[in-house]
PDB file of C-alpha atoms in Angstrom:
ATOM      1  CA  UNK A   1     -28.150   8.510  21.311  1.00  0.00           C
ATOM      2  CA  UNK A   2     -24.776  10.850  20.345  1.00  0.00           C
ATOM      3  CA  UNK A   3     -22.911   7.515  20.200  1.00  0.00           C
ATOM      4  CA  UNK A   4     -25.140   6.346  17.772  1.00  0.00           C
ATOM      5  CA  UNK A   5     -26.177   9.315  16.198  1.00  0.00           C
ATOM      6  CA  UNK A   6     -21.949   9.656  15.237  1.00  0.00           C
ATOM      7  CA  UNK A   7     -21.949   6.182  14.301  1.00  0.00           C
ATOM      8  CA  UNK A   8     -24.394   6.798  11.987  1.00  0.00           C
ATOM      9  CA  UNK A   9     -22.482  10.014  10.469  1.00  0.00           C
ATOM     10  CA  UNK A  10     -19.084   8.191  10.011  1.00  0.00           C
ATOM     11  CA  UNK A  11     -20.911   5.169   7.882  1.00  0.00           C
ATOM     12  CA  UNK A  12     -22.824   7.780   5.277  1.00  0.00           C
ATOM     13  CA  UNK A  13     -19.976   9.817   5.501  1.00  0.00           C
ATOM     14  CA  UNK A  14     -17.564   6.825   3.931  1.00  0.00           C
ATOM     15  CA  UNK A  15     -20.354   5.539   1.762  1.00  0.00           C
ATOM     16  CA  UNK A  16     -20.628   9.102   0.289  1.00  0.00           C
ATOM     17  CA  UNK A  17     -16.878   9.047  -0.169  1.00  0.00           C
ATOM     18  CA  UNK A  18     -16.704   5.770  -1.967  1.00  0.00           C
ATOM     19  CA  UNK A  19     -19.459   6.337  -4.356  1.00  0.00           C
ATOM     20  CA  UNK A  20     -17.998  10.011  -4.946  1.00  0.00           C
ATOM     21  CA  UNK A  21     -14.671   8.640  -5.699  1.00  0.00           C
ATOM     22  CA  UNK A  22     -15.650   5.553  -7.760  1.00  0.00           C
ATOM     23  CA  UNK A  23     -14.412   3.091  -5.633  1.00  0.00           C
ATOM     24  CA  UNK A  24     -14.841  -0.705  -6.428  1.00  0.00           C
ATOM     25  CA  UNK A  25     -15.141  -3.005  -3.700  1.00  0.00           C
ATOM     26  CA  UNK A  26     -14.014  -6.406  -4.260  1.00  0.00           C
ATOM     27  CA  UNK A  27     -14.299  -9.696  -1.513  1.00  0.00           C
ATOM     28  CA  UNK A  28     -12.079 -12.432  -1.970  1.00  0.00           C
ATOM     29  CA  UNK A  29      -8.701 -13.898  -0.642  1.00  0.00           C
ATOM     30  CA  UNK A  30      -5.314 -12.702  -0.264  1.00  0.00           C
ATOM     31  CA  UNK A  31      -3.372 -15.294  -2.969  1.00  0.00           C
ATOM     32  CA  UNK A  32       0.308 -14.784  -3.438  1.00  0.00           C
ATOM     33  CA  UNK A  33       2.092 -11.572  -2.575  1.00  0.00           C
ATOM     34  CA  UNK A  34       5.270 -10.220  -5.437  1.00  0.00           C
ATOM     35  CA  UNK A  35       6.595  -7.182  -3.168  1.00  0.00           C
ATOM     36  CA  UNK A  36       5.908  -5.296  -0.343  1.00  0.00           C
ATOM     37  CA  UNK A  37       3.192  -3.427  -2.241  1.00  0.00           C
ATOM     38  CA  UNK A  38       1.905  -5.654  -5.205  1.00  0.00           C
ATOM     39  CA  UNK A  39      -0.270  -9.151  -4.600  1.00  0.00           C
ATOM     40  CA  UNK A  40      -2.558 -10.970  -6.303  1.00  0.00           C
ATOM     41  CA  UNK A  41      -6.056 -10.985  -5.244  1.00  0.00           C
ATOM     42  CA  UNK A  42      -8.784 -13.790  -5.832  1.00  0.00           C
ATOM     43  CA  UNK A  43     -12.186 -12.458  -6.156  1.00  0.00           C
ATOM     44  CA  UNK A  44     -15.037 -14.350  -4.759  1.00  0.00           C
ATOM     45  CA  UNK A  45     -15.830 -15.428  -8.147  1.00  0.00           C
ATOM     46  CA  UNK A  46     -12.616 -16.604  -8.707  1.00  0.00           C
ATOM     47  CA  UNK A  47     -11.153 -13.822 -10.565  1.00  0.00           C
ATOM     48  CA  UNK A  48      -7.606 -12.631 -10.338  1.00  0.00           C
ATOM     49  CA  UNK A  49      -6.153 -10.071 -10.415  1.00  0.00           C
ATOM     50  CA  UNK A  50      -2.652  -8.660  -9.680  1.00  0.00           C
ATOM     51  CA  UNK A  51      -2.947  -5.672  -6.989  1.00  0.00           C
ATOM     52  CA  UNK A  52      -0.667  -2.394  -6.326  1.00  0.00           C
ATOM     53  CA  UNK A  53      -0.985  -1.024  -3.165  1.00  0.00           C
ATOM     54  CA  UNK A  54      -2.863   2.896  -3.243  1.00  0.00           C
ATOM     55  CA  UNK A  55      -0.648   5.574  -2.291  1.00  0.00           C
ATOM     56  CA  UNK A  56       2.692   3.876  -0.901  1.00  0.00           C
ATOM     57  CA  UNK A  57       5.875   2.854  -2.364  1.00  0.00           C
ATOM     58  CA  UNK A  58       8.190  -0.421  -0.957  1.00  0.00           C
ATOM     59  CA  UNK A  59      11.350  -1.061  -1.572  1.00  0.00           C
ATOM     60  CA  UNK A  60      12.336  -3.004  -4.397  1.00  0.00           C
ATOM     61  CA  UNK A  61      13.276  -6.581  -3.205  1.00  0.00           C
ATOM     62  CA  UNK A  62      17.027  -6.169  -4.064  1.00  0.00           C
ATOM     63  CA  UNK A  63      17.010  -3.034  -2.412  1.00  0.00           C
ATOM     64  CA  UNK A  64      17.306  -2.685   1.504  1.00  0.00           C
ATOM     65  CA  UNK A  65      14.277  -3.853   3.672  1.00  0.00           C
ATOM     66  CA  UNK A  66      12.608  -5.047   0.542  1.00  0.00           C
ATOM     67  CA  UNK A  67      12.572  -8.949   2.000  1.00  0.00           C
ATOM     68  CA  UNK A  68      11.262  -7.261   4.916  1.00  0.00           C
ATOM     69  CA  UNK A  69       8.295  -5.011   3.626  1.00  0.00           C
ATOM     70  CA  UNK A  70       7.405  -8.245   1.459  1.00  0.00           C
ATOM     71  CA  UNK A  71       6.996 -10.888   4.729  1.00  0.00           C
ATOM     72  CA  UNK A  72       5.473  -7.882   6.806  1.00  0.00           C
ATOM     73  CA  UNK A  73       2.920  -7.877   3.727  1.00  0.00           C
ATOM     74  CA  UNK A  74       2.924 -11.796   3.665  1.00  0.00           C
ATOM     75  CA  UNK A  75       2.262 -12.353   6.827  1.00  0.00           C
ATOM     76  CA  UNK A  76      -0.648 -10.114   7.168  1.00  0.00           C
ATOM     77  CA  UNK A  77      -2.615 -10.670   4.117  1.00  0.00           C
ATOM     78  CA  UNK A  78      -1.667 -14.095   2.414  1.00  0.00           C
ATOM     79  CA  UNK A  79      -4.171 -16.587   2.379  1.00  0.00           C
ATOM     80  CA  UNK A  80      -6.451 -14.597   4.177  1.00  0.00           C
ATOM     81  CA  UNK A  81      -9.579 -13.309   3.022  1.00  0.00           C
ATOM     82  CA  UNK A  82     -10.370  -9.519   2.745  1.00  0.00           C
ATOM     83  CA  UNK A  83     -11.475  -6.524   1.088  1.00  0.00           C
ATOM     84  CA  UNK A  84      -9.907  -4.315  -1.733  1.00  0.00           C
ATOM     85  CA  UNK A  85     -11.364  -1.171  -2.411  1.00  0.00           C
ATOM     86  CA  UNK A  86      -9.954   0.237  -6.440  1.00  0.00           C
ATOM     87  CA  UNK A  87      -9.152   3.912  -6.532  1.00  0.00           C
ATOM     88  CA  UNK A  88      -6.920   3.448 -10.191  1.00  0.00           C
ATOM     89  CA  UNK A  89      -5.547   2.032 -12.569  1.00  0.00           C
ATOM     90  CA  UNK A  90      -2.429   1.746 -13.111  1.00  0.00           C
ATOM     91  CA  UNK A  91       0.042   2.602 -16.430  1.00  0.00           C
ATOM     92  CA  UNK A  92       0.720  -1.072 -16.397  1.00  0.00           C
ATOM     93  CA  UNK A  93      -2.686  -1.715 -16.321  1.00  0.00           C
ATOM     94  CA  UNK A  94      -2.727  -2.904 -12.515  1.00  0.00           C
ATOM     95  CA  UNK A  95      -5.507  -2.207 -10.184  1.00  0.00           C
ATOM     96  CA  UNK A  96      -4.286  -0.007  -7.451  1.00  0.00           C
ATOM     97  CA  UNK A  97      -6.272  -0.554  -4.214  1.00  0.00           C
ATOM     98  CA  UNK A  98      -6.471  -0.480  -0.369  1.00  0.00           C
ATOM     99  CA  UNK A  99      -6.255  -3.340   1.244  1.00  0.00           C
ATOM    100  CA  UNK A 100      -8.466  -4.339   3.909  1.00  0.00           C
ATOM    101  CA  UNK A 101      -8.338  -7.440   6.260  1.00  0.00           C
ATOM    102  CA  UNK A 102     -10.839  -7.508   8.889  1.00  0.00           C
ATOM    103  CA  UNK A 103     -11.408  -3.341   9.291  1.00  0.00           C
ATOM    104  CA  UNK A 104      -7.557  -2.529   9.436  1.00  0.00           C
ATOM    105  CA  UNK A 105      -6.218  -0.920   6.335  1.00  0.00           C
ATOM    106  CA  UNK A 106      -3.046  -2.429   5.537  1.00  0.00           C
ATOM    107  CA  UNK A 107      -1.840   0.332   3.436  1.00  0.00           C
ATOM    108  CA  UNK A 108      -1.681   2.438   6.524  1.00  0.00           C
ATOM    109  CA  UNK A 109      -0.073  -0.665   8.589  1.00  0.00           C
ATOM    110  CA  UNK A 110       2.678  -0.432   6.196  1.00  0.00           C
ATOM    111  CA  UNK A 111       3.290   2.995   6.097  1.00  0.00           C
ATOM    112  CA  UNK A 112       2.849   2.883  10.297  1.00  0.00           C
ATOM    113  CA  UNK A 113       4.963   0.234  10.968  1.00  0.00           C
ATOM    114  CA  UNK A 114       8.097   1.499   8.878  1.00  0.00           C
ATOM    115  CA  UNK A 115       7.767  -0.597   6.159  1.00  0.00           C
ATOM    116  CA  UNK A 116       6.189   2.062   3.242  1.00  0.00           C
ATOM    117  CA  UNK A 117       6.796   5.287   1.886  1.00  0.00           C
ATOM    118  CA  UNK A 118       4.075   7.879   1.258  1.00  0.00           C
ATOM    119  CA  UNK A 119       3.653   7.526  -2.499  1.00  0.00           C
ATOM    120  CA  UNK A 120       3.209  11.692  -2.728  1.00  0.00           C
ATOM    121  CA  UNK A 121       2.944  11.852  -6.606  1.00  0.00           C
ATOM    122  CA  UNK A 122      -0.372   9.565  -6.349  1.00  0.00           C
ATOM    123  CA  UNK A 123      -1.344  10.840  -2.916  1.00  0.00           C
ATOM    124  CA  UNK A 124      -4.849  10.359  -1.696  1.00  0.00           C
ATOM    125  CA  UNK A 125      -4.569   9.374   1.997  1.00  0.00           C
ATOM    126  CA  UNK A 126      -3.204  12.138   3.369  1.00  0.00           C
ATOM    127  CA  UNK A 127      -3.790  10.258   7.023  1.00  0.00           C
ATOM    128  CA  UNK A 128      -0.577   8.641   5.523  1.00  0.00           C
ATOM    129  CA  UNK A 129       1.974  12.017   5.551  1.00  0.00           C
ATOM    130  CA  UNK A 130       1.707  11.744   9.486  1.00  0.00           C
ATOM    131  CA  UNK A 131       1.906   7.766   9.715  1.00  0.00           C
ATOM    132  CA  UNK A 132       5.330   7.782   7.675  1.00  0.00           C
ATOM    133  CA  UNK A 133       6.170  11.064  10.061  1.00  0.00           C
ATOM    134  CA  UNK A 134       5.727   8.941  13.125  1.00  0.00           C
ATOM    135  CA  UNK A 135       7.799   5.699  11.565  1.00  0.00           C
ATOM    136  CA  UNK A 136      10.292   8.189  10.579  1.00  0.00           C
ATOM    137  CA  UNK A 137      10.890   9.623  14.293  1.00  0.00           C
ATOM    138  CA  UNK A 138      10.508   6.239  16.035  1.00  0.00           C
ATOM    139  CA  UNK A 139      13.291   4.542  13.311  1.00  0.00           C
ATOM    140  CA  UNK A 140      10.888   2.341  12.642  1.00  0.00           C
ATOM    141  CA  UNK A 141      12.231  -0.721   9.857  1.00  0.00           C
ATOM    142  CA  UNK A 142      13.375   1.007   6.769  1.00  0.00           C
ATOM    143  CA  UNK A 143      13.632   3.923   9.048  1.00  0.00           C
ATOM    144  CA  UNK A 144      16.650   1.947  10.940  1.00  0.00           C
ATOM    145  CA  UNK A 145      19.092   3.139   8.244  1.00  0.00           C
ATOM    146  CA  UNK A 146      20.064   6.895   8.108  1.00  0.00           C
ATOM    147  CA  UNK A 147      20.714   6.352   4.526  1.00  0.00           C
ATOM    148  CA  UNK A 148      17.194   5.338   2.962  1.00  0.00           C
ATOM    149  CA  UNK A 149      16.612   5.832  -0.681  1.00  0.00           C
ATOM    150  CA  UNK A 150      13.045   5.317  -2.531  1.00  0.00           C
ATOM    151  CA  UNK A 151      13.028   3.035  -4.600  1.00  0.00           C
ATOM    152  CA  UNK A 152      12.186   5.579  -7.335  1.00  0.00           C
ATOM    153  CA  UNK A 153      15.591   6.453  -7.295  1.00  0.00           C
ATOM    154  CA  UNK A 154      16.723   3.268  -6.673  1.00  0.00           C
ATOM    155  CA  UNK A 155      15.600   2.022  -9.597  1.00  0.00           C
ATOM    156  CA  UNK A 156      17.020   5.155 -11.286  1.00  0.00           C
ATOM    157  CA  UNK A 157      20.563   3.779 -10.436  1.00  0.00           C
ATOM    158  CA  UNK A 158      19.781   0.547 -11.481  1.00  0.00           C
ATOM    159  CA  UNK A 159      18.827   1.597 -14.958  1.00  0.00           C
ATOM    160  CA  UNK A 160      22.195   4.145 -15.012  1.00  0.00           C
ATOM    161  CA  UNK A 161      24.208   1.589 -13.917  1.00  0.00           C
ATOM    162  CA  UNK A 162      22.852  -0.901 -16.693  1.00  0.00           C
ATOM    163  CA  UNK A 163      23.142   1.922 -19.317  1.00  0.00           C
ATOM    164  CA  UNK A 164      26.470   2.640 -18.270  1.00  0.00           C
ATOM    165  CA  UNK A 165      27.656  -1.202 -19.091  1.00  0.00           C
ATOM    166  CA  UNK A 166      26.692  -1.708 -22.057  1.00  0.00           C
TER     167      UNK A 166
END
């Protein structure tokens, strides 16, 4: 009966929370992933739509473990079919979602499994602050290096270095 009873309390408990904060589920399948937090998603009625992951940040592909967050991201979600739930909208006009396959989040996986930064200036999750904690302690990928820079201001060097050349 408690079992239940608890059950029932964590499934109004996320409803409440979805309808509170607006969130749009969408079924469909996993199409093509860009980076290690952007993919394109194809709705069950064949929409698509390019995806940014909810409250992380990869590394950009030319940037150290990019190649790597991208095929950890590949090789969970492509092709598969799944579950986004929309929290945003981007300023590029991007849906920005959790990812779902089965009942794992993938968000979290990537944040977990060393391949994600918390995204703090879009924060939401905060179940993510002690997942990148854990990564961060266990050297987990991008964790490897002791010299790991977002790619926030990697791509700030990028655009100084471009400005610089011309």
């Amino acid at each position: 009966m408690l079992k239940r009873l608890t059950t029932l309390l964590i499934v109004f408990t996320i409803t409440s929370y979805s309808f509170a904060a607006g969130i749009n589920s969408l079924f469909g399948t996993f199409d093509r992933v860009i980076d290690g937090d952007t993919l394109v998603f194809k709705t069950a009625s064949a929409k698509t739509l390019r995806i940014r992951l909810a409250d992380i940040d990869t590394p950009e592909l030319d940037q150290p473990w990019g190649e790597e967050a991208k095929a950890a991201l590949s090789g969970w979600v492509q092709g598969e079919r799944g579950r986004i739930d929309i929290v945003d909208t981007d300023r590029y006009g991007r849906p920005v979602a959790i990812v779902w396959i089965d009942d794992e989040n993938i968000n979290r996986r990537l944040v977990k499994e060393g391949h994600a930064w918390v995204y703090r200036k879009y924060l939401q999750d905060r179940t993510l602050l002690s997942l990148e904690t854990n990564a961060r302690a266990k050297k987990l990928g991008l964790w490897l290096s002791d010299n790991v820079v977002t790619p926030e201001v990697w791509r700030g060097e990028i655009r100084r270095r471009t400005a610089v050349q011309k």
